[in-house]
Short mmCIF file of C-alpha atoms and ligand atoms in Angstrom, two decimals:
data_model
loop_
_atom_site.label_atom_id
_atom_site.label_comp_id
_atom_site.label_asym_id
_atom_site.label_seq_id
_atom_site.Cartn_x
_atom_site.Cartn_y
_atom_site.Cartn_z
CA UNK A 1 0.18 -0.07 0.21
CA UNK A 2 1.01 3.32 -0.77
CA UNK A 3 1.60 5.60 1.47
CA UNK A 4 2.31 9.46 2.61
CA UNK A 5 3.19 11.83 5.87
CA UNK A 6 2.65 15.89 4.63
CA UNK A 7 3.01 18.20 7.06
CA UNK A 8 -0.05 20.78 7.90
CA UNK A 9 1.41 24.04 9.38
CA UNK A 10 -1.83 25.78 10.70
CA UNK A 11 -2.58 30.07 9.58
CA UNK A 12 -3.07 34.12 12.10
CA UNK A 13 -4.46 36.28 10.51
CA UNK A 14 -2.34 38.99 10.74
CA UNK A 15 -5.42 41.25 8.67
CA UNK A 16 -9.34 40.69 8.22
CA UNK A 17 -11.36 43.30 7.43
CA UNK A 18 -14.66 42.89 6.91
CA UNK A 19 -15.91 44.63 3.50
CA UNK A 20 -19.01 44.17 2.05
CA UNK A 21 -21.71 40.17 1.91
CA UNK A 22 -22.46 38.31 -0.80
CA UNK A 23 -25.27 36.78 -2.92
CA UNK A 24 -23.83 33.25 -1.45
CA UNK A 25 -24.00 34.48 1.75
CA UNK A 26 -20.38 34.99 3.38
CA UNK A 27 -18.86 38.12 2.35
CA UNK A 28 -15.93 39.85 1.15
CA UNK A 29 -12.80 40.88 3.42
CA UNK A 30 -9.07 41.42 2.88
CA UNK A 31 -7.03 39.15 4.95
CA UNK A 32 -3.52 39.13 5.39
CA UNK A 33 -3.23 35.20 6.51
CA UNK A 34 -0.20 33.61 7.19
CA UNK A 35 1.52 30.06 8.56
CA UNK A 36 2.64 30.04 11.35
CA UNK A 37 5.31 26.75 11.83
CA UNK A 38 2.33 24.77 14.72
CA UNK A 39 1.60 21.78 12.52
CA UNK A 40 -0.29 18.77 12.13
CA UNK A 41 1.03 15.29 10.84
CA UNK A 42 -1.16 13.90 8.39
CA UNK A 43 -0.24 10.25 6.90
CA UNK A 44 -2.45 8.70 4.37
CA UNK A 45 -2.36 5.75 2.50
CA UNK A 46 -4.46 3.06 -0.40
CA UNK A 47 -6.32 0.46 1.11
CA UNK A 48 -7.89 -1.10 -0.99
CA UNK A 49 -11.22 -1.24 0.26
CA UNK A 50 -13.62 1.79 -1.36
CA UNK A 51 -13.78 2.73 2.45
CA UNK A 52 -12.71 6.72 4.34
CA UNK A 53 -11.27 6.00 7.06
CA UNK A 54 -10.27 8.46 9.25
CA UNK A 55 -8.64 7.81 12.47
CA UNK A 56 -7.50 10.64 15.38
CA UNK A 57 -7.06 10.96 19.06
CA UNK A 58 -7.89 14.35 20.18
CA UNK A 59 -11.39 13.98 21.88
CA UNK A 60 -12.84 17.00 19.95
CA UNK A 61 -12.13 15.71 16.29
CA UNK A 62 -14.86 13.59 14.38
CA UNK A 63 -13.55 11.25 12.29
CA UNK A 64 -16.86 10.96 10.40
CA UNK A 65 -18.17 12.94 7.71
CA UNK A 66 -18.02 16.55 9.33
CA UNK A 67 -14.00 16.89 9.20
CA UNK A 68 -13.08 18.00 6.53
CA UNK A 69 -10.38 15.93 5.70
CA UNK A 70 -13.06 13.32 5.06
CA UNK A 71 -15.46 15.39 3.22
CA UNK A 72 -11.81 16.36 0.74
CA UNK A 73 -11.56 12.86 0.70
CA UNK A 74 -15.21 12.91 -1.00
CA UNK A 75 -14.90 15.39 -3.22
CA UNK A 76 -11.15 14.09 -4.54
CA UNK A 77 -13.74 10.60 -5.02
CA UNK A 78 -16.02 12.85 -6.87
CA UNK A 79 -14.26 14.35 -9.92
CA UNK A 80 -12.18 11.08 -10.00
CA UNK A 81 -14.37 8.84 -10.59
CA UNK A 82 -12.15 6.16 -12.28
CA UNK A 83 -9.40 6.87 -10.31
CA UNK A 84 -10.78 6.28 -7.35
CA UNK A 85 -12.50 3.35 -8.98
CA UNK A 86 -9.01 1.57 -9.37
CA UNK A 87 -7.05 2.85 -5.56
CA UNK A 88 -10.28 1.81 -4.08
CA UNK A 89 -9.82 4.32 -0.28
CA UNK A 90 -8.19 6.08 1.70
CA UNK A 91 -7.39 5.46 5.16
CA UNK A 92 -5.37 9.09 7.33
CA UNK A 93 -4.16 9.29 10.39
CA UNK A 94 -4.54 13.28 12.28
CA UNK A 95 -1.44 14.65 14.04
CA UNK A 96 -3.21 17.18 16.20
CA UNK A 97 -0.85 19.67 17.43
CA UNK A 98 -2.82 22.46 16.39
CA UNK A 99 -5.63 23.40 19.15
CA UNK A 100 -8.82 23.00 17.33
CA UNK A 101 -12.02 25.80 16.34
CA UNK A 102 -8.85 28.10 17.35
CA UNK A 103 -9.81 30.31 14.30
CA UNK A 104 -6.22 28.21 13.08
CA UNK A 105 -7.14 26.83 10.75
CA UNK A 106 -7.04 23.38 11.52
CA UNK A 107 -9.60 21.69 10.13
CA UNK A 108 -8.98 23.34 6.74
CA UNK A 109 -5.20 22.64 6.87
CA UNK A 110 -6.33 19.23 7.36
CA UNK A 111 -8.47 18.95 4.22
CA UNK A 112 -5.58 20.87 2.15
CA UNK A 113 -3.24 18.03 2.87
CA UNK A 114 -6.06 15.15 2.22
CA UNK A 115 -5.93 17.11 -0.81
CA UNK A 116 -2.08 17.27 -2.23
CA UNK A 117 -1.47 13.53 -0.32
CA UNK A 118 -4.53 11.51 -2.91
CA UNK A 119 -2.63 13.60 -5.94
CA UNK A 120 0.09 12.32 -5.41
CA UNK A 121 -1.40 8.82 -4.21
CA UNK A 122 -3.17 8.90 -7.20
CA UNK A 123 -0.83 10.14 -9.21
CA UNK A 124 -3.05 13.72 -10.46
CA UNK A 125 -0.36 15.46 -11.32
CA UNK A 126 -2.72 18.33 -10.30
CA UNK A 127 -1.17 21.49 -10.85
CA UNK A 128 -1.21 24.36 -7.69
CA UNK A 129 -4.18 26.30 -9.00
CA UNK A 130 -6.02 22.89 -9.93
CA UNK A 131 -5.45 21.72 -6.08
CA UNK A 132 -6.62 25.27 -4.85
CA UNK A 133 -10.19 25.67 -6.79
CA UNK A 134 -10.57 22.12 -5.65
CA UNK A 135 -9.52 23.50 -2.03
CA UNK A 136 -12.68 26.16 -2.26
CA UNK A 137 -14.92 23.79 -2.41
CA UNK A 138 -14.13 22.54 0.77
CA UNK A 139 -13.39 26.03 2.52
CA UNK A 140 -12.50 29.24 2.29
CA UNK A 141 -9.21 28.93 3.98
CA UNK A 142 -8.91 26.12 2.11
CA UNK A 143 -6.57 27.38 -0.80
CA UNK A 144 -5.12 30.05 1.04
CA UNK A 145 -2.88 26.51 3.28
CA UNK A 146 -2.17 25.30 0.31
CA UNK A 147 0.79 27.16 -0.85
CA UNK A 148 0.88 28.62 2.08
CA UNK A 149 3.40 31.02 3.47
CA UNK A 150 2.56 35.19 3.57
CA UNK A 151 -0.41 35.81 1.79
CA UNK A 152 -3.85 39.09 0.66
CA UNK A 153 -6.23 36.39 0.69
CA UNK A 154 -9.44 38.13 -1.03
CA UNK A 155 -13.12 37.39 -2.48
CA UNK A 156 -14.09 34.64 0.25
CA UNK A 157 -10.76 34.82 1.48
CA UNK A 158 -9.91 32.47 -0.97
CA UNK A 159 -8.45 34.76 -3.93
CA UNK A 160 -4.68 34.74 -3.64
CA UNK A 161 -2.02 36.70 -3.95
CA UNK A 162 1.18 35.52 -2.56
CA UNK A 163 3.61 38.76 -0.30
CA UNK A 164 7.43 38.37 0.28
CA UNK A 165 9.02 35.40 2.48
CA UNK A 166 8.66 36.21 5.91
CA UNK A 167 9.33 34.29 7.84
CA UNK A 168 11.24 33.82 11.88
CA UNK A 169 9.16 35.75 13.71
CA UNK A 170 8.35 35.00 16.49
CA UNK A 171 4.02 34.56 18.19
CA UNK A 172 3.49 33.59 21.39
CA UNK A 173 0.07 31.96 21.31
CA UNK A 174 -2.20 31.45 23.54
CA UNK A 175 -5.92 29.36 23.26
CA UNK A 176 -9.22 27.47 25.76
CA UNK A 177 -8.35 24.52 24.99
CA UNK A 178 -12.46 24.45 25.69
CA UNK A 179 -13.57 27.35 24.63
CA UNK A 180 -14.84 27.58 21.23
CA UNK A 181 -16.21 29.79 18.47
CA UNK A 182 -18.12 29.20 16.60
CA UNK A 183 -17.35 30.97 12.73
CA UNK A 184 -20.86 31.61 11.34
CA UNK A 185 -21.98 33.14 14.80
CA UNK A 186 -19.30 35.18 13.82
CA UNK A 187 -19.57 36.24 10.54
CA UNK A 188 -23.56 36.40 11.12
CA UNK A 189 -22.93 38.62 14.39
CA UNK A 190 -21.05 40.57 12.39
CA UNK A 191 -23.52 41.01 9.92
CA UNK A 192 -25.98 42.41 12.69
CA UNK A 193 -24.67 45.46 13.80
CA UNK A 194 -21.60 46.60 12.07
CA UNK A 195 -24.40 46.26 8.16
CA UNK A 196 -24.08 49.52 7.76
CA UNK A 197 -21.27 50.01 7.06
CA UNK A 198 -20.98 46.80 3.97
CA UNK A 199 -19.59 48.78 0.66
CA UNK A 200 -21.87 48.19 -2.13
CA UNK A 201 -20.22 48.21 -5.68
CA UNK A 202 -17.77 45.77 -6.83
CA UNK A 203 -15.55 49.43 -7.62
CA UNK A 204 -15.75 51.08 -4.00
CA UNK A 205 -14.52 46.90 -2.60
CA UNK A 206 -11.95 47.13 -4.93
CA UNK A 207 -10.57 50.53 -3.74
CA UNK A 208 -10.77 48.81 -1.11
CA UNK A 209 -9.05 45.92 -1.91
CA UNK A 210 -6.56 48.41 -2.94
CA UNK A 211 -6.47 50.47 -1.17
CA UNK A 212 -4.99 47.69 2.03
CA UNK A 213 -2.60 46.04 -1.06
CA UNK A 214 -0.52 49.20 -0.64
CA UNK A 215 -1.21 50.14 2.78
CA UNK A 216 0.52 50.22 5.81
CA UNK A 217 0.92 46.92 6.49
CA UNK A 218 1.57 45.24 3.05
CA UNK A 219 4.42 48.22 3.73
CA UNK A 220 5.67 46.43 7.10
CA UNK A 221 5.65 43.15 5.72
CA UNK A 222 7.37 43.95 2.64
CA UNK A 223 10.05 45.67 4.94
CA UNK A 224 10.15 42.59 7.09
CA UNK A 225 9.60 44.50 9.96
CA UNK A 226 7.60 43.06 12.77
CA UNK A 227 7.63 46.39 15.39
CA UNK A 228 5.65 48.12 12.20
CA UNK A 229 4.18 44.67 11.37
CA UNK A 230 3.51 44.27 15.41
CA UNK A 231 1.19 47.89 14.50
CA UNK A 232 -0.40 47.69 11.65
CA UNK A 233 -2.32 44.25 12.86
CA UNK A 234 -6.03 44.41 12.36
CA UNK A 235 -9.32 42.16 13.06
CA UNK A 236 -12.47 42.29 12.06
CA UNK A 237 -14.35 40.51 13.90
CA UNK A 238 -12.20 41.50 17.66
CA UNK A 239 -15.54 43.63 17.45
CA UNK A 240 -18.13 40.94 18.35
CA UNK A 241 -16.54 38.13 19.56
CA UNK A 242 -14.11 40.31 22.52
CA UNK A 243 -17.51 41.94 23.86
CA UNK A 244 -18.66 38.33 24.21
CA UNK A 245 -16.30 36.24 25.18
CA UNK A 246 -14.81 38.00 28.83
CA UNK A 247 -11.82 35.32 28.37
CA UNK A 248 -10.42 36.13 25.38
CA UNK A 249 -10.95 39.69 26.11
CA UNK A 250 -9.14 39.45 29.29
CA UNK A 251 -6.25 37.13 27.36
CA UNK A 252 -5.92 39.77 24.94
CA UNK A 253 -6.27 43.00 27.57
CA UNK A 254 -2.88 41.36 28.72
CA UNK A 255 -1.54 40.14 26.15
CA UNK A 256 -1.49 43.82 25.54
CA UNK A 257 0.34 45.35 28.50
CA UNK A 258 3.15 42.80 28.83
CA UNK A 259 6.51 43.82 28.18
CA UNK A 260 8.65 42.13 25.30
CA UNK A 261 5.41 42.26 23.52
CA UNK A 262 4.82 44.04 20.22
CA UNK A 263 1.35 44.09 19.16
CA UNK A 264 -1.28 41.81 20.05
CA UNK A 265 -5.05 39.74 17.67
CA UNK A 266 -7.68 37.25 18.18
CA UNK A 267 -6.45 35.53 14.70
CA UNK A 268 -9.96 34.39 12.17
CA UNK A 269 -12.73 34.66 14.44
CA UNK A 270 -10.64 32.98 17.56
CA UNK A 271 -10.87 32.09 20.39
CA UNK A 272 -7.23 31.91 20.54
CA UNK A 273 -5.03 35.57 20.78
CA UNK A 274 -1.90 35.84 19.37
CA UNK A 275 1.38 37.91 19.75
CA UNK A 276 4.67 38.81 18.20
CA UNK A 277 7.67 38.93 19.85
CA UNK A 278 11.51 40.10 18.55
CA UNK A 279 12.92 37.00 19.52
CA UNK A 280 12.39 33.42 21.53
CA UNK A 281 13.99 34.66 24.86
CA UNK A 282 10.84 37.40 24.64
CA UNK A 283 8.12 34.50 23.94
CA UNK A 284 9.65 32.85 26.85
CA UNK A 285 9.27 36.09 29.08
CA UNK A 286 5.54 36.73 27.52
CA UNK A 287 5.33 33.14 27.74
CA UNK A 288 6.68 32.15 31.42
CA UNK A 289 4.43 35.99 32.29
CA UNK A 290 1.01 35.13 30.98
CA UNK A 291 1.41 31.44 32.44
CA UNK A 292 1.52 32.56 35.59
CA UNK A 293 -1.38 35.34 35.09
CA UNK A 294 -3.76 32.67 34.53
CA UNK A 295 -3.03 30.02 36.67
CA UNK A 296 -5.70 28.07 34.24
CA UNK A 297 -4.92 24.77 33.11
CA UNK A 298 -6.94 25.34 30.66
CA UNK A 299 -5.70 27.85 28.73
CA UNK A 300 -2.84 26.49 26.32
CA UNK A 301 0.48 28.69 25.41
CA UNK A 302 2.73 27.88 22.11
CA UNK A 303 5.33 29.47 21.23
CA UNK A 304 5.62 29.74 17.53
CA UNK A 305 7.35 31.11 14.48
CA UNK A 306 5.84 32.63 11.14
CA UNK A 307 6.11 30.21 8.41
CA UNK A 308 7.00 30.13 4.36
CA UNK A 309 5.40 27.03 3.57
CA UNK A 310 2.53 25.62 3.19
CA UNK A 311 1.71 21.58 2.89
CA UNK A 312 5.36 19.79 2.50
CA UNK A 313 6.38 16.17 2.66
CA UNK A 314 7.75 15.46 6.62
CA UNK A 315 10.22 14.41 6.44
CA UNK A 316 11.17 10.14 6.67
O1 C5P B 401 -15.64 28.68 4.41
P1 C5P B 401 -16.05 28.38 6.26
O2 C5P B 401 -16.35 27.21 5.52
O3 C5P B 401 -14.79 28.07 6.96
O4 C5P B 401 -16.79 29.46 6.77
C1 C5P B 401 -16.85 29.00 7.90
C2 C5P B 401 -18.69 30.05 8.19
O5 C5P B 401 -18.31 31.39 7.99
C3 C5P B 401 -19.31 30.88 7.03
O6 C5P B 401 -20.96 28.83 6.60
C4 C5P B 401 -19.57 31.75 6.86
O7 C5P B 401 -20.97 31.56 7.83
C5 C5P B 401 -17.86 32.45 7.63
N1 C5P B 401 -17.97 32.94 6.52
C6 C5P B 401 -18.36 33.90 5.89
N2 C5P B 401 -17.66 34.98 4.83
C7 C5P B 401 -15.92 34.70 4.50
C8 C5P B 401 -15.99 32.63 4.81
C9 C5P B 401 -16.91 32.41 6.19
O8 C5P B 401 -19.61 34.35 5.76
N3 C5P B 401 -16.09 34.77 3.58
#
């Protein structure tokens, strides 16, 4: 049986602006997405019996059709029925490191790894843009997770313009294990409260998108300046998530008041919060400070770095 092991990195949002809504129920966004080196490992192999089986020992990760990795196999089977009939089913094992339901694209990056794994197992030879098109069917963040690195994402989040490499910036990441925020709820609540600020016509949406492209955060990324990047990070969804989740607000405020933190923000729809710091030594001090200020075993803290890649083969 053929098998592959793939590394599937998480992402954070350095920038998330909601600029409008769409007839398909989604929102028009301008985001800057950044891969980090906190990653899951996905092992995938053909099983020869036409079944899809997902294994994961993390209690919060489903192994049925509600797992996006499972749906990624179904999608490939639908798209390539002849190959599916020849090669048969697949077994997928997810080794979870990325916190679940955290705003870190954990489910999306697992699905992206499955697309890449099946492309390899079935010798499909799909191009990056063909994989991205399939990824967009599964979820808005899946196309980014495939190639990773640093990119501006527009539309629903699936239209990507890569930015220059931004690796080795240190990040401290915090997430309450048992706290989950529904992405659907966050966007719906944002719409209920702030739809009056949405841009309506295509021209205004394009102008706004271009303004971000030539704006301060992109300049800071191009100059690889962590201090400037940290001063320009932004996430509109904080406006609805922070008031509804006091623990996330407290974490965010504590990071902001901690020495050595250049900037802090919630990632995606939360509830994870990240802080940009200057060095590994600073990251360790910041982590210790947060740990001693919030004595709650439910709080998980990670030190990670920005990464310049998406899905890749695990070193053998
Ligand atoms: O695409 P994905 O499944 O990750 O999105 C989860 C939910 O987040 C969607 O069902 C939708 O409610 C909301 N969403 C949105 N606009 C986007 C992306 C996500 O409203 N651009």
